[in-house]
mmCIF file of C-alpha atoms in Angstrom:
data_model
loop_
_atom_site.group_PDB
_atom_site.id
_atom_site.type_symbol
_atom_site.label_atom_id
_atom_site.label_comp_id
_atom_site.label_asym_id
_atom_site.label_seq_id
_atom_site.Cartn_x
_atom_site.Cartn_y
_atom_site.Cartn_z
ATOM 1 C CA MET A 105 -14.414 -0.217 -4.577
ATOM 2 C CA ASN A 106 -14.272 1.107 -0.994
ATOM 3 C CA HIS A 107 -16.047 -0.757 1.783
ATOM 4 C CA ALA A 108 -17.452 0.936 4.863
ATOM 5 C CA VAL A 109 -14.779 1.649 7.453
ATOM 6 C CA SER A 110 -15.388 0.462 10.976
ATOM 7 C CA ARG A 111 -14.835 2.763 13.919
ATOM 8 C CA ARG A 112 -12.884 0.072 15.717
ATOM 9 C CA MET A 113 -9.325 1.142 16.586
ATOM 10 C CA LEU A 114 -6.518 -1.399 16.786
ATOM 11 C CA GLY A 115 -3.736 -0.675 19.300
ATOM 12 C CA VAL A 116 -0.145 -0.641 18.075
ATOM 13 C CA ALA A 117 2.750 -0.666 20.515
ATOM 14 C CA ALA A 118 4.484 2.653 19.832
ATOM 15 C CA GLY A 119 4.960 5.697 17.671
ATOM 16 C CA LEU A 120 4.746 5.336 13.913
ATOM 17 C CA LEU A 121 6.920 8.337 13.238
ATOM 18 C CA ALA A 122 9.529 7.270 15.785
ATOM 19 C CA VAL A 123 10.484 4.093 13.973
ATOM 20 C CA GLY A 124 13.956 4.181 12.532
ATOM 21 C CA TRP A 125 14.100 7.826 11.441
ATOM 22 C CA PRO A 126 16.867 10.173 12.652
ATOM 23 C CA ALA A 127 15.579 13.029 14.789
ATOM 24 C CA SER A 128 16.377 15.528 12.061
ATOM 25 C CA ARG A 129 13.942 13.776 9.701
ATOM 26 C CA ARG A 130 11.139 14.033 12.243
ATOM 27 C CA ALA A 131 11.240 17.811 12.332
ATOM 28 C CA SER A 132 7.823 19.337 11.835
ATOM 29 C CA ALA A 133 9.071 21.368 8.876
ATOM 30 C CA ALA A 134 10.167 18.293 6.904
ATOM 31 C CA PRO A 135 8.492 18.156 3.464
ATOM 32 C CA ALA A 136 6.765 15.136 1.965
ATOM 33 C CA HIS A 137 9.914 13.994 0.170
ATOM 34 C CA ALA A 138 12.174 14.169 3.228
ATOM 35 C CA VAL A 139 11.666 10.558 4.342
ATOM 36 C CA PRO A 140 13.764 8.156 2.249
ATOM 37 C CA PRO A 141 12.597 4.661 1.344
ATOM 38 C CA ARG A 142 14.328 1.879 3.230
ATOM 39 C CA SER A 143 14.440 -1.880 3.372
ATOM 40 C CA VAL A 144 12.100 -3.589 5.798
ATOM 41 C CA THR A 145 13.519 -4.266 9.266
ATOM 42 C CA PRO A 146 12.522 -7.147 11.568
ATOM 43 C CA VAL A 147 8.790 -7.249 12.225
ATOM 44 C CA ASP A 148 7.411 -6.711 15.708
ATOM 45 C CA GLU A 149 5.020 -9.668 15.958
ATOM 46 C CA ARG A 150 2.867 -7.989 18.598
ATOM 47 C CA ARG A 151 2.334 -4.943 16.424
ATOM 48 C CA LEU A 152 1.582 -7.112 13.417
ATOM 49 C CA ARG A 153 -0.956 -9.254 15.240
ATOM 50 C CA ALA A 154 -2.683 -6.146 16.562
ATOM 51 C CA LEU A 155 -3.758 -5.590 12.943
ATOM 52 C CA PHE A 156 -5.313 -9.025 12.556
ATOM 53 C CA GLY A 157 -9.075 -9.433 12.455
ATOM 54 C CA SER A 158 -9.613 -6.105 10.773
ATOM 55 C CA GLU A 159 -9.819 -4.401 7.416
ATOM 56 C CA ASN A 160 -7.266 -1.618 7.739
ATOM 57 C CA ARG A 161 -7.900 1.495 5.664
ATOM 58 C CA VAL A 162 -6.302 4.345 7.588
ATOM 59 C CA ILE A 163 -3.443 4.847 10.012
ATOM 60 C CA ALA A 164 -5.115 6.188 13.117
ATOM 61 C CA THR A 165 -2.891 9.073 14.085
ATOM 62 C CA ARG A 166 -3.181 12.795 14.621
ATOM 63 C CA GLU A 167 0.034 13.358 12.695
ATOM 64 C CA ARG A 168 -0.322 14.797 9.212
ATOM 65 C CA VAL A 169 1.150 11.787 7.466
ATOM 66 C CA VAL A 170 0.132 9.834 4.372
ATOM 67 C CA ALA A 171 1.121 6.413 3.018
ATOM 68 C CA VAL A 172 1.387 5.987 -0.754
ATOM 69 C CA THR A 173 0.703 2.551 -2.266
ATOM 70 C CA PHE A 174 0.533 1.051 -5.759
ATOM 71 C CA ASN A 175 -1.099 -2.129 -7.055
ATOM 72 C CA ALA A 176 0.437 -4.049 -9.960
ATOM 73 C CA ALA A 177 -1.541 -6.642 -11.894
ATOM 74 C CA TRP A 178 -1.584 -5.655 -15.593
ATOM 75 C CA ASN A 179 1.645 -4.319 -17.081
ATOM 76 C CA GLU A 180 4.538 -2.179 -15.865
ATOM 77 C CA ALA A 181 3.952 0.707 -18.256
ATOM 78 C CA GLY A 182 4.076 3.414 -15.586
ATOM 79 C CA LEU A 183 6.620 1.873 -13.228
ATOM 80 C CA GLY A 184 9.709 3.647 -14.533
ATOM 81 C CA ARG A 185 8.081 7.047 -14.262
ATOM 82 C CA ILE A 186 6.703 6.264 -10.797
ATOM 83 C CA LEU A 187 10.026 5.005 -9.413
ATOM 84 C CA ALA A 188 11.856 7.983 -10.879
ATOM 85 C CA GLU A 189 9.456 10.438 -9.250
ATOM 86 C CA LEU A 190 9.567 8.684 -5.887
ATOM 87 C CA GLY A 191 13.346 8.534 -6.069
ATOM 88 C CA ARG A 192 13.672 12.176 -7.004
ATOM 89 C CA ARG A 193 11.666 13.147 -3.947
ATOM 90 C CA ARG A 194 13.085 10.385 -1.720
ATOM 91 C CA ALA A 195 9.510 9.352 -0.924
ATOM 92 C CA PRO A 196 8.723 5.791 0.251
ATOM 93 C CA ALA A 197 5.907 3.656 -1.131
ATOM 94 C CA THR A 198 4.523 0.145 -0.788
ATOM 95 C CA PHE A 199 3.754 -1.870 -3.925
ATOM 96 C CA PHE A 200 1.215 -4.709 -4.052
ATOM 97 C CA PRO A 201 1.946 -6.909 -7.109
ATOM 98 C CA THR A 202 0.042 -10.050 -7.945
ATOM 99 C CA GLY A 203 2.056 -13.236 -8.194
ATOM 100 C CA ASP A 204 1.202 -13.434 -11.874
ATOM 101 C CA PHE A 205 2.670 -9.955 -12.359
ATOM 102 C CA ALA A 206 5.817 -11.034 -10.513
ATOM 103 C CA ASP A 207 6.199 -14.092 -12.738
ATOM 104 C CA ARG A 208 5.749 -11.998 -15.900
ATOM 105 C CA HIS A 209 7.795 -9.016 -14.738
ATOM 106 C CA PRO A 210 10.482 -10.229 -12.309
ATOM 107 C CA LYS A 211 12.754 -7.334 -13.247
ATOM 108 C CA ALA A 212 10.033 -4.906 -12.174
ATOM 109 C CA VAL A 213 9.840 -6.547 -8.756
ATOM 110 C CA LYS A 214 13.623 -6.342 -8.425
ATOM 111 C CA ARG A 215 13.571 -2.669 -9.403
ATOM 112 C CA ILE A 216 11.006 -1.901 -6.712
ATOM 113 C CA ALA A 217 13.013 -3.780 -4.090
ATOM 114 C CA ALA A 218 16.305 -2.221 -5.192
ATOM 115 C CA ALA A 219 14.750 1.240 -4.868
ATOM 116 C CA GLY A 220 14.040 0.500 -1.202
ATOM 117 C CA HIS A 221 10.257 0.288 -1.333
ATOM 118 C CA GLY A 222 8.076 -2.334 0.345
ATOM 119 C CA LEU A 223 6.361 -5.212 -1.461
ATOM 120 C CA GLY A 224 3.001 -6.569 -0.332
ATOM 121 C CA ASN A 225 0.918 -9.520 -1.521
ATOM 122 C CA HIS A 226 -2.056 -8.950 -3.844
ATOM 123 C CA SER A 227 -2.926 -12.636 -4.501
ATOM 124 C CA TYR A 228 -1.593 -14.636 -7.430
ATOM 125 C CA SER A 229 -4.285 -14.274 -10.112
ATOM 126 C CA HIS A 230 -6.471 -11.441 -8.756
ATOM 127 C CA PRO A 231 -9.652 -13.515 -8.316
ATOM 128 C CA TYR A 232 -12.818 -12.706 -6.411
ATOM 129 C CA PHE A 233 -11.947 -14.289 -3.063
ATOM 130 C CA LYS A 234 -15.602 -14.797 -2.125
ATOM 131 C CA ASP A 235 -15.841 -17.286 -5.008
ATOM 132 C CA LEU A 236 -12.957 -19.405 -3.663
ATOM 133 C CA THR A 237 -12.907 -22.057 -0.992
ATOM 134 C CA ALA A 238 -10.782 -21.377 2.079
ATOM 135 C CA ALA A 239 -8.162 -23.709 0.624
ATOM 136 C CA GLY A 240 -8.290 -21.806 -2.662
ATOM 137 C CA GLN A 241 -7.813 -18.509 -0.873
ATOM 138 C CA ARG A 242 -4.751 -19.845 0.903
ATOM 139 C CA ARG A 243 -3.324 -21.165 -2.368
ATOM 140 C CA GLU A 244 -3.659 -17.723 -3.941
ATOM 141 C CA VAL A 245 -1.782 -16.031 -1.106
ATOM 142 C CA ARG A 246 0.952 -18.646 -0.896
ATOM 143 C CA ALA A 247 1.456 -18.772 -4.663
ATOM 144 C CA ALA A 248 1.850 -14.996 -4.772
ATOM 145 C CA ASP A 249 4.354 -15.097 -1.938
ATOM 146 C CA ARG A 250 6.417 -17.730 -3.760
ATOM 147 C CA ALA A 251 6.307 -15.721 -6.990
ATOM 148 C CA LEU A 252 7.508 -12.563 -5.265
ATOM 149 C CA ARG A 253 10.362 -14.457 -3.660
ATOM 150 C CA ARG A 254 11.330 -16.035 -6.994
ATOM 151 C CA ALA A 255 11.330 -12.596 -8.571
ATOM 152 C CA GLY A 256 13.842 -11.319 -6.021
ATOM 153 C CA ALA A 257 11.703 -9.366 -3.564
ATOM 154 C CA GLY A 258 14.078 -10.307 -0.752
ATOM 155 C CA THR A 259 13.970 -8.098 2.333
ATOM 156 C CA ALA A 260 11.480 -5.751 0.655
ATOM 157 C CA LEU A 261 8.713 -8.273 1.399
ATOM 158 C CA THR A 262 6.156 -7.126 3.949
ATOM 159 C CA PRO A 263 3.544 -9.060 5.953
ATOM 160 C CA PHE A 264 0.825 -7.048 4.186
ATOM 161 C CA PHE A 265 -1.942 -8.437 1.979
ATOM 162 C CA ARG A 266 -4.405 -6.459 -0.129
ATOM 163 C CA PHE A 267 -7.542 -8.150 -1.442
ATOM 164 C CA PRO A 268 -8.326 -8.048 -5.161
ATOM 165 C CA TYR A 269 -11.127 -5.569 -5.831
ATOM 166 C CA SER A 270 -10.809 -4.554 -2.160
ATOM 167 C CA GLU A 271 -13.298 -7.335 -1.503
ATOM 168 C CA THR A 272 -13.014 -7.966 2.224
ATOM 169 C CA ALA A 273 -15.092 -9.909 4.711
ATOM 170 C CA PRO A 274 -14.364 -11.253 8.214
ATOM 171 C CA ALA A 275 -13.988 -14.855 7.045
ATOM 172 C CA LEU A 276 -11.675 -13.839 4.199
ATOM 173 C CA ILE A 277 -9.512 -11.755 6.511
ATOM 174 C CA ARG A 278 -9.226 -14.635 8.975
ATOM 175 C CA GLU A 279 -7.760 -16.905 6.304
ATOM 176 C CA VAL A 280 -5.177 -14.276 5.366
ATOM 177 C CA ASN A 281 -4.310 -13.684 9.015
ATOM 178 C CA LYS A 282 -3.745 -17.400 9.543
ATOM 179 C CA LEU A 283 -0.968 -17.184 6.966
ATOM 180 C CA GLY A 284 0.702 -14.347 8.872
ATOM 181 C CA PHE A 285 -0.537 -11.416 6.776
ATOM 182 C CA ALA A 286 -2.367 -8.291 7.917
ATOM 183 C CA ASP A 287 -5.014 -6.967 5.537
ATOM 184 C CA ILE A 288 -4.002 -3.480 4.403
ATOM 185 C CA GLU A 289 -6.570 -1.756 2.210
ATOM 186 C CA PHE A 290 -6.791 1.980 1.449
ATOM 187 C CA THR A 291 -8.556 5.172 2.378
ATOM 188 C CA ALA A 292 -9.099 6.165 -1.255
ATOM 189 C CA ASP A 293 -8.218 4.998 -4.752
ATOM 190 C CA THR A 294 -7.428 7.679 -7.312
ATOM 191 C CA ASN A 295 -9.318 5.574 -9.900
ATOM 192 C CA GLY A 296 -6.537 6.372 -12.333
ATOM 193 C CA TRP A 297 -6.644 2.689 -13.293
ATOM 194 C CA GLN A 298 -9.856 3.394 -15.221
ATOM 195 C CA GLY A 299 -7.895 5.393 -17.775
ATOM 196 C CA THR A 300 -9.212 7.965 -20.185
ATOM 197 C CA HIS A 301 -11.215 5.236 -21.904
ATOM 198 C CA GLY A 302 -13.067 4.833 -18.604
ATOM 199 C CA GLY A 303 -13.775 8.530 -18.266
ATOM 200 C CA MET A 304 -10.916 9.378 -15.891
ATOM 201 C CA THR A 305 -8.402 12.183 -16.266
ATOM 202 C CA VAL A 306 -5.217 13.180 -14.465
ATOM 203 C CA ASP A 307 -7.085 16.117 -12.907
ATOM 204 C CA ARG A 308 -9.754 13.821 -11.499
ATOM 205 C CA ALA A 309 -7.188 11.366 -10.158
ATOM 206 C CA VAL A 310 -5.343 14.172 -8.387
ATOM 207 C CA ARG A 311 -8.582 15.558 -6.969
ATOM 208 C CA ARG A 312 -9.596 12.174 -5.548
ATOM 209 C CA ALA A 313 -6.245 11.901 -3.775
ATOM 210 C CA VAL A 314 -6.386 15.456 -2.449
ATOM 211 C CA ASP A 315 -9.963 15.062 -1.239
ATOM 212 C CA ALA A 316 -8.910 11.953 0.720
ATOM 213 C CA LEU A 317 -6.099 13.674 2.624
ATOM 214 C CA ARG A 318 -6.448 13.298 6.357
ATOM 215 C CA PRO A 319 -4.027 12.229 9.088
ATOM 216 C CA GLY A 320 -3.059 8.634 8.344
ATOM 217 C CA ALA A 321 -4.623 8.356 4.888
ATOM 218 C CA ILE A 322 -3.535 5.434 2.707
ATOM 219 C CA LEU A 323 -3.684 6.284 -0.997
ATOM 220 C CA GLN A 324 -4.001 3.584 -3.657
ATOM 221 C CA MET A 325 -2.734 3.930 -7.212
ATOM 222 C CA HIS A 326 -1.650 1.513 -9.968
ATOM 223 C CA VAL A 327 1.573 1.043 -11.908
ATOM 224 C CA GLY A 328 0.040 -0.242 -15.144
ATOM 225 C CA ALA A 329 -2.911 -0.030 -17.482
ATOM 226 C CA SER A 330 -5.443 -2.634 -18.565
ATOM 227 C CA GLU A 331 -5.819 -4.345 -21.926
ATOM 228 C CA GLY A 332 -2.283 -3.568 -23.055
ATOM 229 C CA ARG A 333 -2.664 0.197 -22.775
ATOM 230 C CA THR A 334 0.413 2.232 -21.904
ATOM 231 C CA ASP A 335 -1.017 5.548 -20.704
ATOM 232 C CA VAL A 336 -0.904 5.255 -16.906
ATOM 233 C CA LEU A 337 -2.820 8.161 -15.392
ATOM 234 C CA ASP A 338 -1.476 7.514 -11.900
ATOM 235 C CA ALA A 339 2.103 7.854 -13.137
ATOM 236 C CA ARG A 340 1.220 11.225 -14.646
ATOM 237 C CA ALA A 341 -0.741 12.309 -11.570
ATOM 238 C CA LEU A 342 1.886 11.306 -9.008
ATOM 239 C CA PRO A 343 4.014 14.505 -9.106
ATOM 240 C CA ARG A 344 0.949 16.660 -8.545
ATOM 241 C CA ILE A 345 -0.314 14.384 -5.781
ATOM 242 C CA LEU A 346 3.022 14.547 -3.962
ATOM 243 C CA ASP A 347 3.099 18.322 -4.407
ATOM 244 C CA ALA A 348 -0.388 18.573 -2.907
ATOM 245 C CA ILE A 349 0.627 16.415 0.055
ATOM 246 C CA THR A 350 3.502 18.778 0.827
ATOM 247 C CA GLU A 351 1.521 21.957 0.202
ATOM 248 C CA ARG A 352 -1.124 20.857 2.691
ATOM 249 C CA GLY A 353 1.418 20.188 5.406
ATOM 250 C CA TYR A 354 1.501 16.389 5.162
ATOM 251 C CA ARG A 355 4.468 14.029 4.930
ATOM 252 C CA VAL A 356 4.782 10.725 3.087
ATOM 253 C CA ILE A 357 5.772 7.934 5.475
ATOM 254 C CA ASP A 358 6.759 4.315 5.009
ATOM 255 C CA LEU A 359 3.801 2.015 5.675
ATOM 256 C CA ARG A 360 6.178 -0.644 6.992
ATOM 257 C CA ALA A 361 6.813 1.472 10.089
ATOM 258 C CA ILE A 362 3.511 0.299 11.589
ATOM 259 C CA VAL A 363 4.931 -3.197 12.181
ATOM 260 C CA THR A 364 8.596 -2.498 12.890
ATOM 261 C CA PRO A 365 10.085 -2.372 16.404
ATOM 262 C CA SER A 366 9.994 1.164 17.736
ATOM 263 C CA ALA A 367 11.670 3.294 20.340
ATOM 264 C CA PRO A 368 10.013 3.587 23.788
ATOM 265 C CA ARG A 369 8.024 6.523 25.091
ATOM 266 C CA ARG A 370 6.650 7.693 21.767
ATOM 267 C CA PRO A 371 3.068 8.670 20.824
ATOM 268 C CA ARG A 372 0.833 5.672 20.213
ATOM 269 C CA THR A 373 -0.668 5.086 16.798
ATOM 270 C CA ALA A 374 -2.906 2.460 15.296
ATOM 271 C CA LEU A 375 -4.617 1.441 12.131
ATOM 272 C CA SER A 376 -8.322 1.937 11.899
ATOM 273 C CA GLY A 377 -10.372 -0.534 9.957
ATOM 274 C CA GLY A 378 -13.115 -3.035 10.165
ATOM 275 C CA ALA A 379 -14.736 -6.077 8.740
#
């Protein structure tokens, strides 16, 4: 599902790790679970627009930080376990539900928001965007946004969009950008969504996440399972993935920090992507 990542670097105004965290939480010894989830703060428009025009798959930073994200389109079978694990470790995440998911599971959206995590847009019905007209693409994004708002996303909403099937192209990204959303994809997917019926195991999901670790990696997982199944491999793999992040000297950070106003005189970071 991954597309080739461009070498183009997009400038962002100031330090990712400096945004909104007390100095004690920025200590180099802080473990992966030391950064608590928080509600989104006002967006820095300049930092947001610096992400436009690009497929963004990694936070370009030398810091050993990782962003954890989850898509939601099928059911919510693994959500309780995922939220409990994130809460236990005080680790932030960004969730990308479809609008259809939000309409069917409004309580799930509220639970994510109430837990302090971010909510991105994953289209309304999860179509192949290349098969839609530009007007159809815009309808999908707007309908999903309305559904998330109806479900009670509130201040947890982010200006982030993730394409269904990670199917990006310059023209598709332009339409999303026109609506005020930056395209945020991922460095690696655990492929836990394939389930045991698709040949995946918890061990393999964990290994895919661990193999993808690098400064600024964005990991993608899923909260549910297809075709009514209830065994969510990513929910079972999450504790081991978070352990591995800590053991390798990385920290989980809030993806929303890349577009929030930041303190002056901090290291510069960016997202790296392409399309």
